[in-house]
CSV table of C-alpha atoms in Angstrom, one decimal:
chain,number,residue,atom,x,y,z
A,1,MET,CA,63.2,110.5,65.0
A,2,PRO,CA,64.0,108.8,61.7
A,3,CYS,CA,66.8,110.3,59.6
A,4,GLU,CA,65.6,112.5,56.7
A,5,PRO,CA,65.7,111.0,53.2
A,6,PRO,CA,67.3,110.7,50.8
A,7,TYR,CA,69.4,108.8,53.3
A,8,LEU,CA,72.1,107.0,51.4
A,9,ASN,CA,73.0,110.2,49.5
A,10,SER,CA,73.2,112.3,52.6
A,11,SER,CA,75.6,112.4,55.5
A,12,LEU,CA,75.2,111.0,59.0
A,13,VAL,CA,75.2,114.5,60.3
A,14,ALA,CA,71.4,114.3,60.1
A,15,CYS,CA,71.5,111.5,62.7
A,16,GLY,CA,73.7,113.3,65.2
A,17,LEU,CA,77.2,112.8,64.0
A,18,PRO,CA,79.1,116.1,64.2
A,19,ALA,CA,80.2,117.5,60.8
A,20,GLU,CA,83.9,117.5,61.8
A,21,TRP,CA,83.8,113.8,62.5
A,22,GLU,CA,81.7,113.0,59.4
A,23,GLN,CA,84.3,114.7,57.2
A,24,ALA,CA,87.3,113.1,58.9
A,25,ILE,CA,85.7,109.6,58.8
A,26,HIS,CA,84.4,109.8,55.3
A,27,ARG,CA,88.0,110.7,54.1
A,28,THR,CA,89.2,107.3,55.3
A,29,MET,CA,86.2,105.2,54.5
A,30,SER,CA,85.0,103.9,51.1
A,31,ASP,CA,81.7,105.1,49.7
A,32,SER,CA,80.3,101.6,49.7
A,33,ASP,CA,81.2,101.0,53.4
A,34,TYR,CA,79.8,104.4,54.3
A,35,ALA,CA,76.6,103.6,52.5
A,36,ARG,CA,76.3,100.3,54.3
A,37,THR,CA,76.7,101.9,57.7
A,38,ALA,CA,74.3,104.6,56.7
A,39,HIS,CA,71.7,102.1,55.6
A,40,PHE,CA,72.1,100.2,58.9
A,41,VAL,CA,71.7,103.5,60.9
A,42,LYS,CA,68.6,104.4,58.9
A,43,ASN,CA,67.0,101.1,59.9
A,44,CYS,CA,67.9,101.7,63.5
A,45,SER,CA,66.2,105.1,63.4
A,46,THR,CA,62.8,103.3,63.1
A,47,ARG,CA,63.4,100.8,65.8
A,48,ASN,CA,63.7,100.7,69.6
A,49,ASP,CA,64.9,97.2,70.2
A,50,PHE,CA,68.6,97.9,70.7
A,51,TYR,CA,71.0,99.8,73.0
A,52,PRO,CA,71.8,102.6,73.4
A,53,PRO,CA,68.8,104.6,72.4
A,54,PHE,CA,69.0,106.0,68.8
A,55,HIS,CA,69.6,109.6,69.9
A,56,LEU,CA,72.7,108.4,71.8
A,57,LEU,CA,74.4,106.4,69.0
A,58,PHE,CA,76.9,109.1,68.2
A,59,ARG,CA,77.3,110.6,71.7
A,60,ALA,CA,81.0,109.7,72.0
A,61,PHE,CA,81.7,111.8,68.9
A,62,GLN,CA,79.4,114.6,70.1
A,63,ALA,CA,81.4,114.8,73.3
A,64,VAL,CA,84.9,115.0,71.8
A,65,LEU,CA,85.8,116.4,68.4
A,66,PRO,CA,88.8,114.9,66.5
A,67,THR,CA,91.3,117.7,67.2
A,68,ALA,CA,90.4,117.8,70.9
A,69,ILE,CA,91.2,114.2,71.7
A,70,LYS,CA,93.7,113.5,74.5
A,71,VAL,CA,92.8,109.9,75.2
A,72,VAL,CA,90.9,107.2,73.3
A,73,ILE,CA,89.5,104.3,75.4
A,74,LEU,CA,88.4,101.6,73.0
A,75,GLY,CA,86.0,98.8,74.1
A,76,GLN,CA,83.9,96.2,72.3
A,77,ASP,CA,80.2,96.9,72.1
A,78,PRO,CA,77.6,98.6,74.4
A,79,TYR,CA,76.1,97.1,77.5
A,80,HIS,CA,73.3,94.8,76.5
A,81,ASP,CA,71.0,95.1,79.5
A,82,ALA,CA,68.2,97.7,79.7
A,83,GLY,CA,69.0,101.1,81.0
A,84,GLN,CA,72.8,100.8,81.0
A,85,ALA,CA,74.3,101.9,77.6
A,86,ASP,CA,74.5,105.6,77.3
A,87,GLY,CA,76.5,106.1,74.2
A,88,LEU,CA,79.9,106.3,75.9
A,89,ALA,CA,82.0,103.1,76.1
A,90,PHE,CA,81.9,101.6,79.6
A,91,SER,CA,79.8,104.5,81.0
A,92,VAL,CA,76.3,104.2,82.5
A,93,PRO,CA,73.7,106.8,83.3
A,94,GLN,CA,73.9,108.7,86.6
A,95,GLY,CA,72.4,106.7,89.4
A,96,THR,CA,72.7,103.3,87.7
A,97,LYS,CA,72.9,100.5,90.4
A,98,PRO,CA,74.5,98.1,90.5
A,99,LEU,CA,77.3,99.0,88.2
A,100,PRO,CA,78.2,96.6,85.4
A,101,PRO,CA,81.0,94.3,86.4
A,102,SER,CA,83.5,95.6,83.7
A,103,LEU,CA,82.9,99.2,85.0
A,104,ARG,CA,83.4,98.1,88.6
A,105,ASN,CA,86.8,96.6,87.6
A,106,ILE,CA,87.7,99.8,85.8
A,107,LEU,CA,87.1,101.8,88.9
A,108,LYS,CA,89.0,99.3,91.0
A,109,GLU,CA,92.0,99.6,88.7
A,110,LEU,CA,91.7,103.4,88.8
A,111,GLU,CA,91.8,103.5,92.6
A,112,ALA,CA,94.8,101.1,92.7
A,113,ASP,CA,96.6,102.9,90.0
A,114,LEU,CA,96.3,106.5,91.2
A,115,GLY,CA,95.8,105.8,95.0
A,116,GLN,CA,92.7,107.9,95.2
A,117,PRO,CA,89.0,107.1,95.6
A,118,PRO,CA,87.5,106.7,92.1
A,119,ILE,CA,84.6,108.7,90.9
A,120,ALA,CA,81.4,108.0,92.8
A,121,SER,CA,79.2,107.4,89.7
A,122,GLY,CA,79.5,105.2,86.7
A,123,ASP,CA,78.7,108.2,84.5
A,124,LEU,CA,82.0,108.7,82.6
A,125,SER,CA,80.9,111.9,80.8
A,126,ILE,CA,83.3,113.8,83.2
A,127,TRP,CA,86.1,112.0,81.3
A,128,ALA,CA,84.6,112.8,77.9
A,129,SER,CA,84.4,116.5,78.8
A,130,GLN,CA,88.2,116.5,79.3
A,131,GLY,CA,89.0,115.0,75.9
A,132,VAL,CA,88.6,111.3,76.4
A,133,LEU,CA,86.9,109.6,73.4
A,134,LEU,CA,85.0,106.6,74.9
A,135,LEU,CA,84.5,104.5,71.8
A,136,ASN,CA,83.2,101.0,71.2
A,137,THR,CA,84.1,99.0,68.0
A,138,ALA,CA,80.4,98.5,67.5
A,139,LEU,CA,78.1,101.3,68.5
A,140,SER,CA,74.9,99.3,69.1
A,141,VAL,CA,73.8,95.9,70.4
A,142,GLN,CA,70.5,93.9,70.7
A,143,HIS,CA,69.1,93.3,74.2
A,144,ASN,CA,71.0,90.5,75.9
A,145,GLN,CA,72.9,89.6,72.8
A,146,PRO,CA,76.5,90.8,73.1
A,147,GLY,CA,78.2,91.1,69.7
A,148,SER,CA,74.9,91.0,67.9
A,149,HIS,CA,75.6,94.1,65.8
A,150,ARG,CA,79.0,93.1,64.6
A,151,GLN,CA,79.5,92.8,60.8
A,152,LEU,CA,76.5,95.1,60.2
A,153,GLY,CA,78.5,98.1,59.2
A,154,TRP,CA,80.0,99.4,62.4
A,155,GLU,CA,83.5,97.9,62.0
A,156,ALA,CA,84.3,99.8,58.9
A,157,PHE,CA,82.9,103.0,60.4
A,158,THR,CA,84.7,102.7,63.8
A,159,ASP,CA,88.0,101.7,62.0
A,160,ALA,CA,87.7,104.9,60.0
A,161,ALA,CA,87.0,106.8,63.2
A,162,ILE,CA,90.1,105.4,64.9
A,163,THR,CA,92.2,106.2,61.8
A,164,ALA,CA,90.7,109.7,61.8
A,165,ALA,CA,91.5,110.1,65.5
A,166,SER,CA,95.1,109.1,64.9
A,167,GLN,CA,95.4,111.5,62.0
A,168,GLU,CA,93.7,114.5,63.5
A,169,SER,CA,94.9,114.4,67.1
A,170,GLU,CA,98.4,115.2,68.4
A,171,SER,CA,100.3,113.0,71.0
A,172,ALA,CA,97.2,111.2,72.2
A,173,VAL,CA,97.0,108.0,74.3
A,174,PHE,CA,95.0,105.0,72.9
A,175,ILE,CA,93.9,102.6,75.5
A,176,LEU,CA,92.8,99.2,74.0
A,177,TRP,CA,91.0,96.9,76.3
A,178,GLY,CA,90.3,93.4,75.1
A,179,ASN,CA,90.9,91.5,71.8
A,180,TRP,CA,88.4,93.5,69.7
A,181,ALA,CA,90.1,96.7,70.7
A,182,ARG,CA,93.6,95.4,70.5
A,183,SER,CA,93.0,94.3,66.9
A,184,LYS,CA,92.8,98.0,66.0
A,185,ALA,CA,96.3,98.8,67.0
A,186,ALA,CA,97.6,98.8,63.4
A,187,LEU,CA,95.3,101.8,62.7
A,188,ILE,CA,97.2,104.1,65.1
A,189,ASP,CA,100.3,106.0,64.2
A,190,LEU,CA,102.9,104.9,66.7
A,191,ASP,CA,105.2,107.8,65.8
A,192,LYS,CA,102.7,110.3,67.2
A,193,HIS,CA,100.8,108.4,69.9
A,194,LEU,CA,101.1,106.1,72.9
A,195,VAL,CA,99.2,102.8,72.7
A,196,LEU,CA,98.4,100.9,75.9
A,197,GLN,CA,97.0,97.4,75.5
A,198,SER,CA,95.7,95.0,78.1
A,199,ALA,CA,93.0,92.4,78.7
A,200,HIS,CA,89.4,93.5,78.9
A,201,PRO,CA,88.1,94.6,82.3
A,202,SER,CA,85.3,92.0,82.3
A,203,PRO,CA,85.4,89.5,85.2
A,204,LEU,CA,86.4,86.8,82.7
A,205,ALA,CA,89.6,88.6,81.7
A,206,ALA,CA,90.5,91.3,84.2
A,207,TYR,CA,92.9,89.0,86.2
A,208,ARG,CA,94.7,88.1,83.0
A,209,GLY,CA,96.4,91.5,82.6
A,210,PHE,CA,93.9,94.2,83.1
A,211,PHE,CA,94.5,94.6,86.9
A,212,GLY,CA,97.9,96.2,87.5
A,213,SER,CA,98.2,97.6,83.9
A,214,LYS,CA,98.1,101.2,85.3
A,215,PRO,CA,96.6,102.8,82.2
A,216,PHE,CA,95.5,106.0,84.0
A,217,SER,CA,98.8,107.0,85.4
A,218,GLN,CA,100.6,106.1,82.2
A,219,ALA,CA,98.2,108.2,80.1
A,220,ASN,CA,98.7,111.2,82.4
A,221,ALA,CA,102.4,110.9,82.3
A,222,TRP,CA,102.3,110.9,78.5
A,223,LEU,CA,100.0,113.9,78.4
A,224,ALA,CA,102.2,115.8,80.9
A,225,LYS,CA,105.2,115.0,78.8
A,226,TYR,CA,103.6,116.7,75.8
A,227,GLY,CA,102.1,119.6,77.7
A,228,LYS,CA,98.5,118.6,77.0
A,229,GLY,CA,97.1,118.6,80.6
A,230,GLU,CA,96.4,115.6,82.6
A,231,ILE,CA,92.9,114.0,82.9
A,232,GLU,CA,91.2,114.3,86.2
A,233,TRP,CA,90.2,110.7,86.4
């Protein structure tokens, strides 16, 4: 459903962004950048040629509010094949077969890291429900065109979201996979948070530092240290 006008003078709450996130993001984002993102989102609300579906654009923020964040997993942009992107970075809808290669590699590393069978599904909402913000640096993508929605307003928005997550959360773990994600490390307060960086889990990069990086056990060790409760990966 298209967002209600007057769009550029309103907040993104009308399009599904929780008010808590809108306030935190807008505090760290210029009015002009916010308006640019809002204009892009308005255009998306009248189209259906991108992923994820419009009503899922802000799903990651709906799942975890800023003060509830335990872990942030940062990726690049959504899956660009039909039926895969569900609004949570690296996640796919329940029952999706086959799983995308990056997600298969994530689950392989999870099993190797923790020594336990990984979750049976590629639906990572079970992680989000425990305080894991599954965020991409761009929140949408054209069909079969990876990176196609970069430089259209998402970068300033997600930079502000990462900054807000760093400011609002306490003793969280930021897991940065791939160069896009790693470039955001400067936005995170290292005096408060643990930052784990590695190669992207895609087949092109996973053997260059993703496999063996043990992000899941390191994240849980940090959370346990600060009494925040471990994630049931």
